[in-house]
Short mmCIF file of C-alpha atoms and ligand atoms in Angstrom, two decimals:
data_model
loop_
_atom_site.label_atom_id
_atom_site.label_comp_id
_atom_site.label_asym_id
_atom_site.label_seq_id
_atom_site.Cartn_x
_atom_site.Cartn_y
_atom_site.Cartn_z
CA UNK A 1 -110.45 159.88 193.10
CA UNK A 2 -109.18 162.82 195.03
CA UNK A 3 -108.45 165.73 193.21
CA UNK A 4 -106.43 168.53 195.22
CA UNK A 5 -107.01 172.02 193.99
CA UNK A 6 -104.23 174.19 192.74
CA UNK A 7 -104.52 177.89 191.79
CA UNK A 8 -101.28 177.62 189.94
CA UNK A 9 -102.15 174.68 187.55
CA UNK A 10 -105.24 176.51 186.58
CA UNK A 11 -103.34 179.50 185.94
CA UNK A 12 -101.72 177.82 183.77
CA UNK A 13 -103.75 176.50 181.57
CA UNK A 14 -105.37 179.90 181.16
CA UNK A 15 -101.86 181.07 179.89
CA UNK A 16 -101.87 178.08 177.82
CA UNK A 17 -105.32 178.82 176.01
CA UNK A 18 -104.32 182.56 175.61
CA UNK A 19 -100.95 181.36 173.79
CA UNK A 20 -103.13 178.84 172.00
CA UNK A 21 -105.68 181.30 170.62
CA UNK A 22 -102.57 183.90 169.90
CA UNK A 23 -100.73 181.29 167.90
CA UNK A 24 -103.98 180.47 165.86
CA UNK A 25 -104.05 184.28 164.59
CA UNK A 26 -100.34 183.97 164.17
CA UNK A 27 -100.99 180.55 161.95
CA UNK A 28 -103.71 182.03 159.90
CA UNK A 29 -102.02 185.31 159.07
CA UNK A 30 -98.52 183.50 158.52
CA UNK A 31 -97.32 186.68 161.13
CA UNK A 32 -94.76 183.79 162.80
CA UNK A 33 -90.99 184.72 162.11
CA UNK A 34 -87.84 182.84 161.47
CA UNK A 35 -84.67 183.03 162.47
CA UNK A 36 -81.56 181.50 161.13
CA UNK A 37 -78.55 180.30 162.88
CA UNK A 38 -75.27 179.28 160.66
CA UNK A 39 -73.60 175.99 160.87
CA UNK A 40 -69.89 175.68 160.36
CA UNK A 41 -68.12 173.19 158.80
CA UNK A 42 -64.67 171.99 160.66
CA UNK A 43 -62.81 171.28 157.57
CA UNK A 44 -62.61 174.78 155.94
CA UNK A 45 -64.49 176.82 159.00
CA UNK A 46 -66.99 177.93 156.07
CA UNK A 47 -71.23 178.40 157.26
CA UNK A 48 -72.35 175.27 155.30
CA UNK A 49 -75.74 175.50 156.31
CA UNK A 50 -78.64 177.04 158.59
CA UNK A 51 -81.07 176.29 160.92
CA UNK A 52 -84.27 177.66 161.17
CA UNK A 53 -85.85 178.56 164.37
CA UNK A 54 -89.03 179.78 164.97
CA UNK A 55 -89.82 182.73 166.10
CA UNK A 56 -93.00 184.32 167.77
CA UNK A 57 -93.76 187.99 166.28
CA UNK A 58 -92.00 190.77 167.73
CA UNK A 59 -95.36 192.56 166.82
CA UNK A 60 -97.12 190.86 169.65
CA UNK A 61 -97.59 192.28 172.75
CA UNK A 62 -96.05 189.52 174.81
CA UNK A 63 -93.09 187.20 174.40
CA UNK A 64 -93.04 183.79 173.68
CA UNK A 65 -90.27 181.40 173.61
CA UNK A 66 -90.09 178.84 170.40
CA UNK A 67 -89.54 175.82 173.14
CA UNK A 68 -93.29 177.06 174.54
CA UNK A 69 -95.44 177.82 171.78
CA UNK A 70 -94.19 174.47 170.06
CA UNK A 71 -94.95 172.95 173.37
CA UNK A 72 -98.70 174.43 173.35
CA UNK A 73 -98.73 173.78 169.66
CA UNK A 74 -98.87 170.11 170.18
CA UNK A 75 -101.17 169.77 173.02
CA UNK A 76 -103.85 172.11 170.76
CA UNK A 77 -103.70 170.36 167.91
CA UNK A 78 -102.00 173.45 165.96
CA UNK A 79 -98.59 171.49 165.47
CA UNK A 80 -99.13 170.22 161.98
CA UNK A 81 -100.22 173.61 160.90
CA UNK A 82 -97.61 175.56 162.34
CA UNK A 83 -94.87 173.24 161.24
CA UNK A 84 -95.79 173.54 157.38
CA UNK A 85 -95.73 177.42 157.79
CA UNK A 86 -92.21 177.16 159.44
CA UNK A 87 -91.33 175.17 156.50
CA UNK A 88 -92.78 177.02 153.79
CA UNK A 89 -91.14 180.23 155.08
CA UNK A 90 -87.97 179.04 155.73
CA UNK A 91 -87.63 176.96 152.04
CA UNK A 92 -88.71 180.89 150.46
CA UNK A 93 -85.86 182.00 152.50
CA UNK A 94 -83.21 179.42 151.33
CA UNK A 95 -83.68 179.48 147.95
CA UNK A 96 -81.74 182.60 148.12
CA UNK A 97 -78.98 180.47 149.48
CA UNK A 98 -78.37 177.73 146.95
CA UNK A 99 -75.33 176.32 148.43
CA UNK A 100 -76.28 175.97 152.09
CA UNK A 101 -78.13 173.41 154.00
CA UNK A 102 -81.55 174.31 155.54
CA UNK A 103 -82.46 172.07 158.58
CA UNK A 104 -85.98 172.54 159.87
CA UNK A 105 -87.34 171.35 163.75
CA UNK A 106 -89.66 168.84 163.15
CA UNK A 107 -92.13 167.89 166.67
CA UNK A 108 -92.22 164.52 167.07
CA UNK A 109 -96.32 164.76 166.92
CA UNK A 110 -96.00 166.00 163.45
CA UNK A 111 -94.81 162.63 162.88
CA UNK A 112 -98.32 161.06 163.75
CA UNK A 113 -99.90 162.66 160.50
CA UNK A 114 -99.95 159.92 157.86
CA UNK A 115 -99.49 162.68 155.58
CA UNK A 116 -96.75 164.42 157.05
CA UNK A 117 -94.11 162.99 154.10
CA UNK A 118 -96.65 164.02 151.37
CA UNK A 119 -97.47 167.65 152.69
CA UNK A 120 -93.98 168.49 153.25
CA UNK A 121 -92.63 166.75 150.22
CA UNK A 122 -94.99 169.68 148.41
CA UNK A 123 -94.00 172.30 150.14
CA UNK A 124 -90.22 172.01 149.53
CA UNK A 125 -91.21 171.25 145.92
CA UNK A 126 -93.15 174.38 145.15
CA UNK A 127 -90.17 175.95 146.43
CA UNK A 128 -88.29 174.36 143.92
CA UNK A 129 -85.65 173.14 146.87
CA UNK A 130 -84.11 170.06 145.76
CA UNK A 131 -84.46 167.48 148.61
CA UNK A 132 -80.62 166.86 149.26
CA UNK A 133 -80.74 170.46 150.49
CA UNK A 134 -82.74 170.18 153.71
CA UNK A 135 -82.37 168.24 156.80
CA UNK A 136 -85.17 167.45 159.33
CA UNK A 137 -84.14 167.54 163.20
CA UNK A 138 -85.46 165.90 165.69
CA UNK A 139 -84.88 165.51 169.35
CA UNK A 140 -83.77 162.69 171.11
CA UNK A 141 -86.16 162.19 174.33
CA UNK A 142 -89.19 162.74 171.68
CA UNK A 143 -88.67 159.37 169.61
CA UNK A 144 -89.30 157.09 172.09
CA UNK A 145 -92.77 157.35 172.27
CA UNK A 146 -93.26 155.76 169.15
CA UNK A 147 -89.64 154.33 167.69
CA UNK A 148 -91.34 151.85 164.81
CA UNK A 149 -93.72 155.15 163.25
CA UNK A 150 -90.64 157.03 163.32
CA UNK A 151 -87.94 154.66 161.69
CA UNK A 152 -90.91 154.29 159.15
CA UNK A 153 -91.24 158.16 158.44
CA UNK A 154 -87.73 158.39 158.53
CA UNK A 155 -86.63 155.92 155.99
CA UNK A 156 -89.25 157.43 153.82
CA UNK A 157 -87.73 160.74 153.88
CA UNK A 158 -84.70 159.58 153.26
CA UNK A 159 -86.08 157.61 150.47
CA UNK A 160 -86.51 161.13 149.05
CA UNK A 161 -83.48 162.72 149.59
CA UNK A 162 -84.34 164.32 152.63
CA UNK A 163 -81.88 163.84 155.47
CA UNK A 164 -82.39 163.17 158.96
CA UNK A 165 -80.98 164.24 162.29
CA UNK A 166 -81.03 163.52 166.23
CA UNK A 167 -81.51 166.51 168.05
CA UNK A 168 -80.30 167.29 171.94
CA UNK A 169 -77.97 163.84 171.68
CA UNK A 170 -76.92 163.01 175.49
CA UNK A 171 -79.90 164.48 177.03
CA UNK A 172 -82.14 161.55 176.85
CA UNK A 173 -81.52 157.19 176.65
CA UNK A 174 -78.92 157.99 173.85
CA UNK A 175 -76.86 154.40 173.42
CA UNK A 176 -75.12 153.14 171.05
CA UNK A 177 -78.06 150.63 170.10
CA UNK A 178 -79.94 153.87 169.67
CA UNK A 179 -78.14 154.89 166.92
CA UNK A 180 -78.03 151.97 165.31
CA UNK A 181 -81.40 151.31 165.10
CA UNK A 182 -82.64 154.88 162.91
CA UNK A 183 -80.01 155.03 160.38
CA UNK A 184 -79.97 159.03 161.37
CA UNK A 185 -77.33 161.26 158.88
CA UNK A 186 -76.11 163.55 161.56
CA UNK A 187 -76.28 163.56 165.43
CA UNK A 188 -76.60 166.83 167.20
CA UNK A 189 -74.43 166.84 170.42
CA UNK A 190 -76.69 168.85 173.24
CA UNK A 191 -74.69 171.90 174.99
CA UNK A 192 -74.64 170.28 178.04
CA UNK A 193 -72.57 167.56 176.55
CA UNK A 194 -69.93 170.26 175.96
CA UNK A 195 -69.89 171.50 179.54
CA UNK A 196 -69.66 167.98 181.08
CA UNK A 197 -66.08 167.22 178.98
CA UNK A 198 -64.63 170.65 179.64
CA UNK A 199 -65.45 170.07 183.47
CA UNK A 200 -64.18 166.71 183.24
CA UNK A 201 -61.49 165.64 180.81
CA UNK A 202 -62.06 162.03 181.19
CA UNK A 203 -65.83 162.36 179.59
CA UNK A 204 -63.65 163.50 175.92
CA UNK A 205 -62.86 159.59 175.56
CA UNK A 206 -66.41 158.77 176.08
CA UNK A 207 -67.44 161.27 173.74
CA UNK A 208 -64.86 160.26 171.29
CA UNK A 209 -66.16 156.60 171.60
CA UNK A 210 -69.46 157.75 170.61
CA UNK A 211 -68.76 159.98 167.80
CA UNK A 212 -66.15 157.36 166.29
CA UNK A 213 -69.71 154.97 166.78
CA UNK A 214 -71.60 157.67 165.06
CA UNK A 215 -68.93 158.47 162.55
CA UNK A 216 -69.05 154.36 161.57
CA UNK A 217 -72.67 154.23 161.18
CA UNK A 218 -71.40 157.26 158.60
CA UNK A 219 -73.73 159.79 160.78
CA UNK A 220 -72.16 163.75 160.47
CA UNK A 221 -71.99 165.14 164.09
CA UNK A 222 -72.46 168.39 165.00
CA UNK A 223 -71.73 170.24 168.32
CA UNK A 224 -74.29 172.73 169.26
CA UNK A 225 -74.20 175.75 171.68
CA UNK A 226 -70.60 176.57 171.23
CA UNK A 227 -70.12 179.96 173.04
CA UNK A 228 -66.34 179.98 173.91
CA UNK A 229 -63.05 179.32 171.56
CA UNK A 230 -61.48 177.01 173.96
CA UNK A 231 -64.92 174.57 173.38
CA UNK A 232 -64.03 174.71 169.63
CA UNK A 233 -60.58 173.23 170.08
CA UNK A 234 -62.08 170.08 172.34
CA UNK A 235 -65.02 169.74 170.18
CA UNK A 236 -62.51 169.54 167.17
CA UNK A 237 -60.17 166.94 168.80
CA UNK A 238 -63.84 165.01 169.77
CA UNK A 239 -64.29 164.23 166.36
CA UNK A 240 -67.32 166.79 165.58
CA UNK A 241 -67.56 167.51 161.83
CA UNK A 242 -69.48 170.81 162.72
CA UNK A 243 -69.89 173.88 165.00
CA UNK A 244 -72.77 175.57 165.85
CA UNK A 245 -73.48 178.17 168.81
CA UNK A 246 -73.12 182.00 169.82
CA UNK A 247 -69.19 181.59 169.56
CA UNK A 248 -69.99 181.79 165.55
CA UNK A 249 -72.85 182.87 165.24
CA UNK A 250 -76.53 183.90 166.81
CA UNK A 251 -79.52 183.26 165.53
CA UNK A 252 -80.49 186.06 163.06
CA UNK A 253 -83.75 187.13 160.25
CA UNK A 254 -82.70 186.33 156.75
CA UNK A 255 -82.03 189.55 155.33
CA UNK A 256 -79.13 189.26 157.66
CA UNK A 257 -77.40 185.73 156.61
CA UNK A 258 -77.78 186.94 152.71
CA UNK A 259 -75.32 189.95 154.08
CA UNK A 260 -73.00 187.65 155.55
CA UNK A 261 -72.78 185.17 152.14
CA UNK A 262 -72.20 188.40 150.80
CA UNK A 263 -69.86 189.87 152.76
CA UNK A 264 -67.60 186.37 152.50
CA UNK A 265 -67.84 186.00 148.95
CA UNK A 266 -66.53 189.63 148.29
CA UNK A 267 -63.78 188.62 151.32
CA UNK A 268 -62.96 185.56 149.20
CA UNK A 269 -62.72 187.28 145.62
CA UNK A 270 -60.22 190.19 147.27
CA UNK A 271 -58.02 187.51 148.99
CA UNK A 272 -58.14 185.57 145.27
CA UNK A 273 -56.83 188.58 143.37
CA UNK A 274 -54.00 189.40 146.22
P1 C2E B 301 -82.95 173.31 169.50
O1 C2E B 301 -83.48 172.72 168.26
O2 C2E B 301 -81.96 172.52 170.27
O3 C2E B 301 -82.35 174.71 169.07
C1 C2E B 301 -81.18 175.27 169.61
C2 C2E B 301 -81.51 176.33 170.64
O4 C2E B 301 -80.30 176.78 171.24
C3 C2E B 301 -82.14 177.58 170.01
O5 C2E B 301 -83.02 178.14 170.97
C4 C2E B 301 -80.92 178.47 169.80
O6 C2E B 301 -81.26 179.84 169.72
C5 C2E B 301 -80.12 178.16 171.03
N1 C2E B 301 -78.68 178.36 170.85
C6 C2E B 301 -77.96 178.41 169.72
N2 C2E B 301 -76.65 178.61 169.97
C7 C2E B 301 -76.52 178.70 171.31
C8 C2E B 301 -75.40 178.90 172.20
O7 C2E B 301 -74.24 179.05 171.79
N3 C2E B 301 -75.67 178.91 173.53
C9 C2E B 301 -76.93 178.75 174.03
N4 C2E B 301 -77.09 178.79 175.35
N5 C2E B 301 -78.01 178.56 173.23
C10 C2E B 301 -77.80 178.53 171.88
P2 C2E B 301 -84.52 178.53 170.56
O8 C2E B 301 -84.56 179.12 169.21
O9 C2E B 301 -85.11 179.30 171.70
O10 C2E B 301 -85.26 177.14 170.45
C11 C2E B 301 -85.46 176.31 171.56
C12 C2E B 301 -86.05 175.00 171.14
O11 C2E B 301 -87.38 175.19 170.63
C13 C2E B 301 -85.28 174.33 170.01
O12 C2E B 301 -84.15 173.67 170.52
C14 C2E B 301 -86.35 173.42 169.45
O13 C2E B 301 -86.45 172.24 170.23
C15 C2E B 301 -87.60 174.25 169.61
N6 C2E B 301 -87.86 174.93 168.32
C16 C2E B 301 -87.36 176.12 167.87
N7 C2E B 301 -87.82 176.36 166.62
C17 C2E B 301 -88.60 175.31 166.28
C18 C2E B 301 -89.34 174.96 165.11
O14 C2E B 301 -89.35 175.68 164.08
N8 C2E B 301 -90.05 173.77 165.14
C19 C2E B 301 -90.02 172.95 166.23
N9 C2E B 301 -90.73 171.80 166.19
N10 C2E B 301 -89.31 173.24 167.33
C20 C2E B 301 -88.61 174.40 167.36
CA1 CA B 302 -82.54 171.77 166.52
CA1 CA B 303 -80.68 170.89 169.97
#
């Protein structure tokens, strides 16, 4: 076989093992940071949940992106580790936030560990998060590899209260059939899902077709990477039951979503007494 020599593949896999070796320090000193972005909820325009993102630590001397070190996660066998530290730190953030919804990433390799359920079944617990709280994402394009293990995993979560999600829909072979075939509590409509209908008005009664398919199967759906008002008004008239994206909110440490339930619930008891 004929191998052709390429400088820039081998640079980078160097950057690859460097991230690698990074990440495992990161991992073993639980230094990895989390960021929360709000969801809203159409019917009273009220956060009703969060979703954590990792984040690589701004103590490091280089920067990462989340989609990257995942990416290198899985291919160096750190995935498993790394995703129980994302969920252990974000269920010790929640539990300051009783009423919201936490929704974690989940790779689909994580998926592959027979004990995935079991290990993050104890994690939540010894957080003392009750199940119904916490929703596991995951993204489209990323099932297909191995659709039986996942329906499997899936219905097992759910067996425990733990909901389920499809992440990036429209990116990937998302059909109808597709839907049907995990029994998935909420569909997550991709950004560039957004930009196709506001380009193209006729794409809203495709979308609409979808969502009333997704609403039937009794799936929430949420529109992510909302950044302008006149999105919210189409993605509203779509059928989306929630809003998620810079228009509302960014992405922010915990410390800072505890202000905002703050801030809200004092905004809420002055508008009560007046
Ligand atoms: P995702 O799950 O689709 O997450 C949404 C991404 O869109 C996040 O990027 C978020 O910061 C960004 N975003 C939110 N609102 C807007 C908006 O209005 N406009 C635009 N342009 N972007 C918006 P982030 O945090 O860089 O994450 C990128 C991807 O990396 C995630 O996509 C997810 O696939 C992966 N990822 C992030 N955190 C985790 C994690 O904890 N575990 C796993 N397995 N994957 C993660
Ligand atoms: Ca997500
Ligand atoms: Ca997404």
């Amino acid at each position: 076989r004929k191998c052709m020599y390429d400088a820039s593949f081998d640079v980078e896999r160097a950057e690859a093992q460097s991230i690698a070796s990074e990440l495992r320090g990161i991992i073993e000193s639980k230094q990895l940071e989390i960021a929360f972005q709000p969801v809203i909820s159409v019917r009273d325009m009220r956060i009703s949940g969060v979703e954590a993102l990792a984040r690589w630590p701004q103590s490091s001397s280089r920067k990462v992106t989340a989609d990257r070190f995942v990416a290198v996660a899985e291919t160096a066998g750190l995935i498993d580790d790394l995703g129980e530290l994302i969920l252990d730190k974000a269920c010790a953030a929640a539990r300051n936030w009783p009423d919201l919804r936490l929704a974690v990433n989940i790779s689909a390799v994580q998926l592959n560990n027979p004990r995935f359920v079991e290990r993050a079944m104890a994690i939540i617990e010894s957080h003392g998060i009750p199940t119904h709280r916490l929703e596991f994402e995951i993204t489209e394009t990323s099932l297909i590899r191995d659709a039986d293990r996942a329906k499997q995993v899936f219905k097992e979560l759910q067996r425990y209260g733990i909901k389920v999600a499809l992440d990036d829909f429209g990116t990937g072979f998302s059909s109808i059939g597709y839907l049907r075939t995990f029994s998935f509590n909420r569909i997550k409509i991709d950004r560039s899902i957004i930009t196709k209908v506001l380009s193209n008005p006729a794409e809203l009664a495709i979308v609409q077709g979808t969502l009333l398919v997704a609403r039937g199967l009794s799936a929430e759906v949420t529109a992510e990477g909302v950044e302008k008002q006149e999105e919210v008004a189409v993605l509203k008239l779509a059928g989306c039951t929630e809003l998620q994206g810079y228009y509302f909110h960014k992405p922010m440490p915990a410390h800072a979503i505890s202000e905002l339930l703050t801030t809200r619930k004092a905004r809420e008891a002055e508008r009560a007494r007046a």
